[in-house]
Amino acid sequence: NVISRVEDIDLRSLSAQMGFTDADGKRRECDFAIKEGEFVRIAIEVDGFDKTGRGSGMTFKEFLDWQRRQAALTAQCWHVLRFANTDVDKHPETCADLVSQLLRELRQKGDRIAELASKSEQLQAEVEGLRKTRNDHNRQASEARKGLRAELDAERQRAEKASKRLKDLEGELQKLEHQRKTSHIESSESNEALNQRIAELNRSREELLNKNAEEKARVEERLREKERQAKAAAKQVEFL
C-alpha cells in the first residue's frame, strides 16, 4: 500500500525481510529494504505499539532490543525510516512521500559523489600529465645543459688553439724583428723579403685577433640565448 505509491521506485531494488547481523552477532530481519548501488540504502520498519497484546507497549528489555536493532542498521550505513502500523494503514500517502523524499535525496547525493569522483579522476589525469610535462622539461633542460657544456668545451679548445697560434705568430714576429735590427745583410732584396714576411705575419695576427673577437661575440650571444632558454624552462617547471 505504501511502496506502490513511492515515486520512481525500481522494484528490483526492493527486498522484504532483509537479513542483517547486529553488534552482538544476532541475526535480525528488516521489514523492507531499498538498495541501489553504493549510496542508496533505505531500511523501512513498520512498528506496532503492542505487538504482544499486553496493552502496555514495550518493556524495557524490548525497548533496549529495539534501540540495538536501530543502531545496527544505522552503523551499517542504512537510512532507517520507521512507520507506525496506524500511519501505514490510514496515511499511506504520507509514508510514501517520506520514502520518495529520502530516495530522491540519496540518489542526488550519489550522483554528486559520482560526479566528484569523475572530476577527481580527471584532475588526477591532468596532474599526471603536468608531471610528465615537467619531467620532459627537466630532461630537455638537462640535455640542453649537456649540449651547452659540450659547446663550451669545443669553444675553449678552439680558443686555446687560437691562443697558441697567436703566441707562435708573435714569437716569430719578435724573431724577425730582432733579425731585421741586428742583420748586417746589405742585400736590399733580402731585407725586402724579410719585411714582406713580417707584414704577412702581422696581417695573420690581425686576422686571428679579429676572428677570435668574432668567435667570442658569437659564443657570448649563444650563452645569452641559452640562459634565456634555461630561464624560460625554469619558469615552466616552476609553474608546473
PDB file of C-alpha atoms in Angstrom:
ATOM      1  CA  ASN A   1       0.000   0.000   0.000  1.00  0.00           C
ATOM      2  CA  VAL A   2       2.934   2.349   0.725  1.00  0.00           C
ATOM      3  CA  ILE A   3       5.617   1.019  -1.615  1.00  0.00           C
ATOM      4  CA  SER A   4       3.325   1.189  -4.635  1.00  0.00           C
ATOM      5  CA  ARG A   5       2.905   4.926  -4.011  1.00  0.00           C
ATOM      6  CA  VAL A   6       6.647   5.705  -3.880  1.00  0.00           C
ATOM      7  CA  GLU A   7       7.688   7.861  -6.836  1.00  0.00           C
ATOM      8  CA  ASP A   8      10.042   6.384  -9.407  1.00  0.00           C
ATOM      9  CA  ILE A   9      10.953   3.327  -7.355  1.00  0.00           C
ATOM     10  CA  ASP A  10      12.726   0.447  -9.034  1.00  0.00           C
ATOM     11  CA  LEU A  11      11.048  -2.651  -7.613  1.00  0.00           C
ATOM     12  CA  ARG A  12      14.149  -4.673  -8.432  1.00  0.00           C
ATOM     13  CA  SER A  13      15.940  -2.743  -5.683  1.00  0.00           C
ATOM     14  CA  LEU A  14      13.285  -3.678  -3.098  1.00  0.00           C
ATOM     15  CA  SER A  15      13.598  -6.633  -0.773  1.00  0.00           C
ATOM     16  CA  ALA A  16      11.400  -7.825   2.105  1.00  0.00           C
ATOM     17  CA  GLN A  17      12.632  -9.301   5.385  1.00  0.00           C
ATOM     18  CA  MET A  18      16.238  -8.339   4.676  1.00  0.00           C
ATOM     19  CA  GLY A  19      18.591 -10.192   6.965  1.00  0.00           C
ATOM     20  CA  PHE A  20      21.427  -8.463   8.847  1.00  0.00           C
ATOM     21  CA  THR A  21      23.611  -9.056  11.903  1.00  0.00           C
ATOM     22  CA  ASP A  22      23.751  -6.657  14.869  1.00  0.00           C
ATOM     23  CA  ALA A  23      26.763  -5.738  17.030  1.00  0.00           C
ATOM     24  CA  ASP A  24      26.181  -8.746  19.264  1.00  0.00           C
ATOM     25  CA  GLY A  25      26.221 -11.151  16.328  1.00  0.00           C
ATOM     26  CA  LYS A  26      22.484 -11.680  16.487  1.00  0.00           C
ATOM     27  CA  ARG A  27      20.716 -12.352  13.185  1.00  0.00           C
ATOM     28  CA  ARG A  28      17.835  -9.988  12.551  1.00  0.00           C
ATOM     29  CA  GLU A  29      15.449  -9.058   9.739  1.00  0.00           C
ATOM     30  CA  CYS A  30      14.353  -5.668   8.464  1.00  0.00           C
ATOM     31  CA  ASP A  31      10.767  -5.345   7.137  1.00  0.00           C
ATOM     32  CA  PHE A  32      11.734  -3.741   3.811  1.00  0.00           C
ATOM     33  CA  ALA A  33      14.959  -2.512   2.225  1.00  0.00           C
ATOM     34  CA  ILE A  34      15.695  -0.410  -0.866  1.00  0.00           C
ATOM     35  CA  LYS A  35      19.251  -0.672  -2.149  1.00  0.00           C
ATOM     36  CA  GLU A  36      20.515   0.981  -5.323  1.00  0.00           C
ATOM     37  CA  GLY A  37      24.233   0.896  -5.906  1.00  0.00           C
ATOM     38  CA  GLU A  38      26.577   2.091  -3.181  1.00  0.00           C
ATOM     39  CA  PHE A  39      24.785   5.141  -1.808  1.00  0.00           C
ATOM     40  CA  VAL A  40      21.043   4.378  -1.774  1.00  0.00           C
ATOM     41  CA  ARG A  41      20.357   2.230   1.299  1.00  0.00           C
ATOM     42  CA  ILE A  42      16.931   2.697   2.899  1.00  0.00           C
ATOM     43  CA  ALA A  43      15.640   0.406   5.653  1.00  0.00           C
ATOM     44  CA  ILE A  44      11.869   0.594   6.306  1.00  0.00           C
ATOM     45  CA  GLU A  45      10.480  -0.688   9.572  1.00  0.00           C
ATOM     46  CA  VAL A  46       6.733  -0.950  10.391  1.00  0.00           C
ATOM     47  CA  ASP A  47       6.174  -0.888  14.142  1.00  0.00           C
ATOM     48  CA  GLY A  48       3.179  -1.785  16.279  1.00  0.00           C
ATOM     49  CA  PHE A  49       2.688  -0.258  19.732  1.00  0.00           C
ATOM     50  CA  ASP A  50       1.662  -3.508  21.395  1.00  0.00           C
ATOM     51  CA  LYS A  51       2.944  -6.499  19.474  1.00  0.00           C
ATOM     52  CA  THR A  52       2.489  -8.869  22.412  1.00  0.00           C
ATOM     53  CA  GLY A  53      -1.085  -7.862  23.166  1.00  0.00           C
ATOM     54  CA  ARG A  54      -0.346  -6.804  26.742  1.00  0.00           C
ATOM     55  CA  GLY A  55      -1.850  -3.356  26.140  1.00  0.00           C
ATOM     56  CA  SER A  56       1.150  -1.643  27.737  1.00  0.00           C
ATOM     57  CA  GLY A  57       3.589  -1.223  24.840  1.00  0.00           C
ATOM     58  CA  MET A  58       7.262  -2.238  25.031  1.00  0.00           C
ATOM     59  CA  THR A  59       9.007  -3.424  28.129  1.00  0.00           C
ATOM     60  CA  PHE A  60      12.454  -2.044  28.992  1.00  0.00           C
ATOM     61  CA  LYS A  61      14.067  -5.190  27.563  1.00  0.00           C
ATOM     62  CA  GLU A  62      12.078  -4.843  24.324  1.00  0.00           C
ATOM     63  CA  PHE A  63      12.963  -1.133  24.137  1.00  0.00           C
ATOM     64  CA  LEU A  64      16.669  -1.921  24.561  1.00  0.00           C
ATOM     65  CA  ASP A  65      16.432  -4.584  21.853  1.00  0.00           C
ATOM     66  CA  TRP A  66      14.678  -2.102  19.580  1.00  0.00           C
ATOM     67  CA  GLN A  67      17.425   0.505  20.113  1.00  0.00           C
ATOM     68  CA  ARG A  68      20.160  -2.036  19.367  1.00  0.00           C
ATOM     69  CA  ARG A  69      18.360  -3.045  16.202  1.00  0.00           C
ATOM     70  CA  GLN A  70      18.182   0.611  15.114  1.00  0.00           C
ATOM     71  CA  ALA A  71      21.842   1.215  15.963  1.00  0.00           C
ATOM     72  CA  ALA A  72      22.970  -1.848  13.994  1.00  0.00           C
ATOM     73  CA  LEU A  73      21.130  -0.720  10.853  1.00  0.00           C
ATOM     74  CA  THR A  74      22.480   2.829  11.127  1.00  0.00           C
ATOM     75  CA  ALA A  75      26.047   1.619  11.742  1.00  0.00           C
ATOM     76  CA  GLN A  76      25.806  -0.414   8.527  1.00  0.00           C
ATOM     77  CA  CYS A  77      25.026   2.778   6.582  1.00  0.00           C
ATOM     78  CA  TRP A  78      21.285   2.199   6.301  1.00  0.00           C
ATOM     79  CA  HIS A  79      18.949   5.198   6.443  1.00  0.00           C
ATOM     80  CA  VAL A  80      16.147   3.951   8.662  1.00  0.00           C
ATOM     81  CA  LEU A  81      12.524   5.052   8.248  1.00  0.00           C
ATOM     82  CA  ARG A  82      10.149   3.811  10.917  1.00  0.00           C
ATOM     83  CA  PHE A  83       6.377   3.951  10.433  1.00  0.00           C
ATOM     84  CA  ALA A  84       3.627   3.049  12.863  1.00  0.00           C
ATOM     85  CA  ASN A  85       1.077   0.489  11.717  1.00  0.00           C
ATOM     86  CA  THR A  86      -1.597   3.166  12.094  1.00  0.00           C
ATOM     87  CA  ASP A  87       0.148   5.540   9.649  1.00  0.00           C
ATOM     88  CA  VAL A  88       0.730   2.741   7.144  1.00  0.00           C
ATOM     89  CA  ASP A  89      -2.956   1.832   7.245  1.00  0.00           C
ATOM     90  CA  LYS A  90      -4.507   5.311   7.437  1.00  0.00           C
ATOM     91  CA  HIS A  91      -1.887   7.623   5.906  1.00  0.00           C
ATOM     92  CA  PRO A  92      -0.040   5.621   3.244  1.00  0.00           C
ATOM     93  CA  GLU A  93       0.458   8.701   1.034  1.00  0.00           C
ATOM     94  CA  THR A  94       2.388  10.477   3.802  1.00  0.00           C
ATOM     95  CA  CYS A  95       4.584   7.446   4.382  1.00  0.00           C
ATOM     96  CA  ALA A  96       5.204   7.075   0.642  1.00  0.00           C
ATOM     97  CA  ASP A  97       6.097  10.774   0.358  1.00  0.00           C
ATOM     98  CA  LEU A  98       8.759  10.380   3.050  1.00  0.00           C
ATOM     99  CA  VAL A  99      10.231   7.350   1.333  1.00  0.00           C
ATOM    100  CA  SER A 100      10.188   9.215  -2.017  1.00  0.00           C
ATOM    101  CA  GLN A 101      11.886  12.248  -0.456  1.00  0.00           C
ATOM    102  CA  LEU A 102      14.690  10.203   1.090  1.00  0.00           C
ATOM    103  CA  LEU A 103      15.094   8.131  -2.072  1.00  0.00           C
ATOM    104  CA  ARG A 104      15.399  11.296  -4.149  1.00  0.00           C
ATOM    105  CA  GLU A 105      17.932  12.857  -1.769  1.00  0.00           C
ATOM    106  CA  LEU A 106      20.125   9.765  -1.672  1.00  0.00           C
ATOM    107  CA  ARG A 107      20.070   9.428  -5.450  1.00  0.00           C
ATOM    108  CA  GLN A 108      21.099  13.068  -5.835  1.00  0.00           C
ATOM    109  CA  LYS A 109      23.835  12.574  -3.263  1.00  0.00           C
ATOM    110  CA  GLY A 110      25.055   9.504  -5.127  1.00  0.00           C
ATOM    111  CA  ASP A 111      25.058  11.417  -8.410  1.00  0.00           C
ATOM    112  CA  ARG A 112      27.054  14.262  -6.840  1.00  0.00           C
ATOM    113  CA  ILE A 113      29.561  11.859  -5.357  1.00  0.00           C
ATOM    114  CA  ALA A 114      29.934  10.066  -8.710  1.00  0.00           C
ATOM    115  CA  GLU A 115      30.408  13.423 -10.446  1.00  0.00           C
ATOM    116  CA  LEU A 116      33.042  14.477  -7.915  1.00  0.00           C
ATOM    117  CA  ALA A 117      34.800  11.129  -8.303  1.00  0.00           C
ATOM    118  CA  SER A 118      34.850  11.596 -12.077  1.00  0.00           C
ATOM    119  CA  LYS A 119      36.246  15.115 -11.721  1.00  0.00           C
ATOM    120  CA  SER A 120      38.813  13.822  -9.260  1.00  0.00           C
ATOM    121  CA  GLU A 121      39.947  11.217 -11.792  1.00  0.00           C
ATOM    122  CA  GLN A 122      40.153  13.889 -14.487  1.00  0.00           C
ATOM    123  CA  LEU A 123      42.188  16.155 -12.212  1.00  0.00           C
ATOM    124  CA  GLN A 124      44.461  13.254 -11.329  1.00  0.00           C
ATOM    125  CA  ALA A 125      44.982  12.575 -15.031  1.00  0.00           C
ATOM    126  CA  GLU A 126      45.770  16.266 -15.583  1.00  0.00           C
ATOM    127  CA  VAL A 127      48.222  16.240 -12.685  1.00  0.00           C
ATOM    128  CA  GLU A 128      49.935  13.173 -14.113  1.00  0.00           C
ATOM    129  CA  GLY A 129      50.090  14.908 -17.493  1.00  0.00           C
ATOM    130  CA  LEU A 130      51.629  18.012 -15.893  1.00  0.00           C
ATOM    131  CA  ARG A 131      54.132  15.866 -14.045  1.00  0.00           C
ATOM    132  CA  LYS A 132      55.102  14.173 -17.288  1.00  0.00           C
ATOM    133  CA  THR A 133      55.440  17.575 -18.969  1.00  0.00           C
ATOM    134  CA  ARG A 134      57.586  18.797 -16.078  1.00  0.00           C
ATOM    135  CA  ASN A 135      59.781  15.707 -16.303  1.00  0.00           C
ATOM    136  CA  ASP A 136      60.084  16.238 -20.061  1.00  0.00           C
ATOM    137  CA  HIS A 137      61.111  19.863 -19.477  1.00  0.00           C
ATOM    138  CA  ASN A 138      63.638  18.788 -16.864  1.00  0.00           C
ATOM    139  CA  ARG A 139      65.059  16.188 -19.238  1.00  0.00           C
ATOM    140  CA  GLN A 140      65.232  18.717 -22.078  1.00  0.00           C
ATOM    141  CA  ALA A 141      66.885  21.258 -19.777  1.00  0.00           C
ATOM    142  CA  SER A 142      69.404  18.638 -18.687  1.00  0.00           C
ATOM    143  CA  GLU A 143      70.157  17.729 -22.314  1.00  0.00           C
ATOM    144  CA  ALA A 144      70.464  21.422 -23.167  1.00  0.00           C
ATOM    145  CA  ARG A 145      72.951  21.918 -20.317  1.00  0.00           C
ATOM    146  CA  LYS A 146      74.969  18.949 -21.547  1.00  0.00           C
ATOM    147  CA  GLY A 147      74.931  20.348 -25.074  1.00  0.00           C
ATOM    148  CA  LEU A 148      75.961  23.770 -23.809  1.00  0.00           C
ATOM    149  CA  ARG A 149      78.844  22.286 -21.831  1.00  0.00           C
ATOM    150  CA  ALA A 150      79.965  20.408 -24.944  1.00  0.00           C
ATOM    151  CA  GLU A 151      79.817  23.629 -26.977  1.00  0.00           C
ATOM    152  CA  LEU A 152      81.762  25.495 -24.322  1.00  0.00           C
ATOM    153  CA  ASP A 153      84.395  22.774 -24.226  1.00  0.00           C
ATOM    154  CA  ALA A 154      84.719  22.922 -28.010  1.00  0.00           C
ATOM    155  CA  GLU A 155      84.944  26.724 -27.946  1.00  0.00           C
ATOM    156  CA  ARG A 156      87.527  26.533 -25.187  1.00  0.00           C
ATOM    157  CA  GLN A 157      89.635  24.122 -27.241  1.00  0.00           C
ATOM    158  CA  ARG A 158      89.377  26.375 -30.307  1.00  0.00           C
ATOM    159  CA  ALA A 159      90.302  29.375 -28.168  1.00  0.00           C
ATOM    160  CA  GLU A 160      93.313  27.534 -26.774  1.00  0.00           C
ATOM    161  CA  LYS A 161      94.447  26.600 -30.290  1.00  0.00           C
ATOM    162  CA  ALA A 162      93.959  30.182 -31.499  1.00  0.00           C
ATOM    163  CA  SER A 163      95.859  31.491 -28.475  1.00  0.00           C
ATOM    164  CA  LYS A 164      98.726  29.110 -29.174  1.00  0.00           C
ATOM    165  CA  ARG A 165      98.726  30.101 -32.847  1.00  0.00           C
ATOM    166  CA  LEU A 166      98.750  33.773 -31.876  1.00  0.00           C
ATOM    167  CA  LYS A 167     101.584  33.176 -29.451  1.00  0.00           C
ATOM    168  CA  ASP A 168     103.549  31.364 -32.152  1.00  0.00           C
ATOM    169  CA  LEU A 169     102.985  34.258 -34.591  1.00  0.00           C
ATOM    170  CA  GLU A 170     104.082  36.822 -32.014  1.00  0.00           C
ATOM    171  CA  GLY A 171     107.169  34.759 -31.268  1.00  0.00           C
ATOM    172  CA  GLU A 172     108.018  34.526 -34.955  1.00  0.00           C
ATOM    173  CA  LEU A 173     107.433  38.273 -35.364  1.00  0.00           C
ATOM    174  CA  GLN A 174     109.765  39.021 -32.483  1.00  0.00           C
ATOM    175  CA  LYS A 175     112.449  36.837 -34.039  1.00  0.00           C
ATOM    176  CA  LEU A 176     112.076  38.507 -37.413  1.00  0.00           C
ATOM    177  CA  GLU A 177     112.100  41.979 -35.862  1.00  0.00           C
ATOM    178  CA  HIS A 178     115.226  41.101 -33.960  1.00  0.00           C
ATOM    179  CA  GLN A 179     116.745  39.649 -37.098  1.00  0.00           C
ATOM    180  CA  ARG A 180     115.957  42.818 -39.017  1.00  0.00           C
ATOM    181  CA  LYS A 181     117.512  45.031 -36.361  1.00  0.00           C
ATOM    182  CA  THR A 182     120.654  43.005 -35.927  1.00  0.00           C
ATOM    183  CA  SER A 183     121.128  41.905 -39.531  1.00  0.00           C
ATOM    184  CA  HIS A 184     124.069  43.294 -41.496  1.00  0.00           C
ATOM    185  CA  ILE A 185     122.775  41.907 -44.728  1.00  0.00           C
ATOM    186  CA  GLU A 186     123.345  44.509 -47.368  1.00  0.00           C
ATOM    187  CA  SER A 187     121.114  42.901 -49.942  1.00  0.00           C
ATOM    188  CA  SER A 188     118.001  45.024 -50.371  1.00  0.00           C
ATOM    189  CA  GLU A 189     116.199  42.023 -51.753  1.00  0.00           C
ATOM    190  CA  SER A 190     116.780  40.073 -48.552  1.00  0.00           C
ATOM    191  CA  ASN A 191     115.570  42.989 -46.462  1.00  0.00           C
ATOM    192  CA  GLU A 192     112.503  43.344 -48.670  1.00  0.00           C
ATOM    193  CA  ALA A 193     111.667  39.637 -48.276  1.00  0.00           C
ATOM    194  CA  LEU A 194     112.076  39.981 -44.516  1.00  0.00           C
ATOM    195  CA  ASN A 195     109.791  42.967 -44.435  1.00  0.00           C
ATOM    196  CA  GLN A 196     107.197  41.141 -46.509  1.00  0.00           C
ATOM    197  CA  ARG A 197     107.289  38.176 -44.151  1.00  0.00           C
ATOM    198  CA  ILE A 198     106.846  40.486 -41.175  1.00  0.00           C
ATOM    199  CA  ALA A 199     103.889  42.178 -42.902  1.00  0.00           C
ATOM    200  CA  GLU A 200     102.326  38.815 -43.673  1.00  0.00           C
ATOM    201  CA  LEU A 201     102.679  37.729 -40.082  1.00  0.00           C
ATOM    202  CA  ASN A 202     101.158  41.000 -38.866  1.00  0.00           C
ATOM    203  CA  ARG A 203      98.213  40.508 -41.197  1.00  0.00           C
ATOM    204  CA  SER A 204      97.768  36.932 -39.977  1.00  0.00           C
ATOM    205  CA  ARG A 205      97.957  38.175 -36.413  1.00  0.00           C
ATOM    206  CA  GLU A 206      95.289  40.821 -37.042  1.00  0.00           C
ATOM    207  CA  GLU A 207      93.064  38.315 -38.842  1.00  0.00           C
ATOM    208  CA  LEU A 208      93.426  35.867 -35.958  1.00  0.00           C
ATOM    209  CA  LEU A 209      92.627  38.580 -33.400  1.00  0.00           C
ATOM    210  CA  ASN A 210      89.564  39.637 -35.382  1.00  0.00           C
ATOM    211  CA  LYS A 211      88.461  36.036 -35.771  1.00  0.00           C
ATOM    212  CA  ASN A 212      88.876  35.435 -32.041  1.00  0.00           C
ATOM    213  CA  ALA A 213      86.870  38.567 -31.273  1.00  0.00           C
ATOM    214  CA  GLU A 214      84.066  37.493 -33.632  1.00  0.00           C
ATOM    215  CA  GLU A 215      84.076  33.988 -32.243  1.00  0.00           C
ATOM    216  CA  LYS A 216      83.976  35.343 -28.697  1.00  0.00           C
ATOM    217  CA  ALA A 217      80.990  37.539 -29.593  1.00  0.00           C
ATOM    218  CA  ARG A 218      79.178  34.553 -31.123  1.00  0.00           C
ATOM    219  CA  VAL A 219      79.875  32.426 -28.057  1.00  0.00           C
ATOM    220  CA  GLU A 220      78.635  35.155 -25.726  1.00  0.00           C
ATOM    221  CA  GLU A 221      75.459  35.544 -27.783  1.00  0.00           C
ATOM    222  CA  ARG A 222      74.850  31.790 -27.719  1.00  0.00           C
ATOM    223  CA  LEU A 223      75.406  31.813 -23.967  1.00  0.00           C
ATOM    224  CA  ARG A 224      72.871  34.618 -23.530  1.00  0.00           C
ATOM    225  CA  GLU A 225      70.370  32.717 -25.681  1.00  0.00           C
ATOM    226  CA  LYS A 226      70.934  29.522 -23.700  1.00  0.00           C
ATOM    227  CA  GLU A 227      70.457  31.470 -20.473  1.00  0.00           C
ATOM    228  CA  ARG A 228      67.167  32.878 -21.778  1.00  0.00           C
ATOM    229  CA  GLN A 229      66.020  29.392 -22.749  1.00  0.00           C
ATOM    230  CA  ALA A 230      67.071  27.998 -19.363  1.00  0.00           C
ATOM    231  CA  LYS A 231      65.149  30.760 -17.532  1.00  0.00           C
ATOM    232  CA  ALA A 232      62.062  30.147 -19.660  1.00  0.00           C
ATOM    233  CA  ALA A 233      62.257  26.402 -18.998  1.00  0.00           C
ATOM    234  CA  ALA A 234      62.755  27.064 -15.275  1.00  0.00           C
ATOM    235  CA  LYS A 235      59.619  29.218 -15.219  1.00  0.00           C
ATOM    236  CA  GLN A 236      57.628  26.488 -16.953  1.00  0.00           C
ATOM    237  CA  VAL A 237      58.874  23.873 -14.476  1.00  0.00           C
ATOM    238  CA  GLU A 238      58.123  26.214 -11.554  1.00  0.00           C
ATOM    239  CA  PHE A 239      54.584  26.746 -12.890  1.00  0.00           C
ATOM    240  CA  LEU A 240      54.061  23.000 -13.178  1.00  0.00           C
TER     241      LEU A 240
END
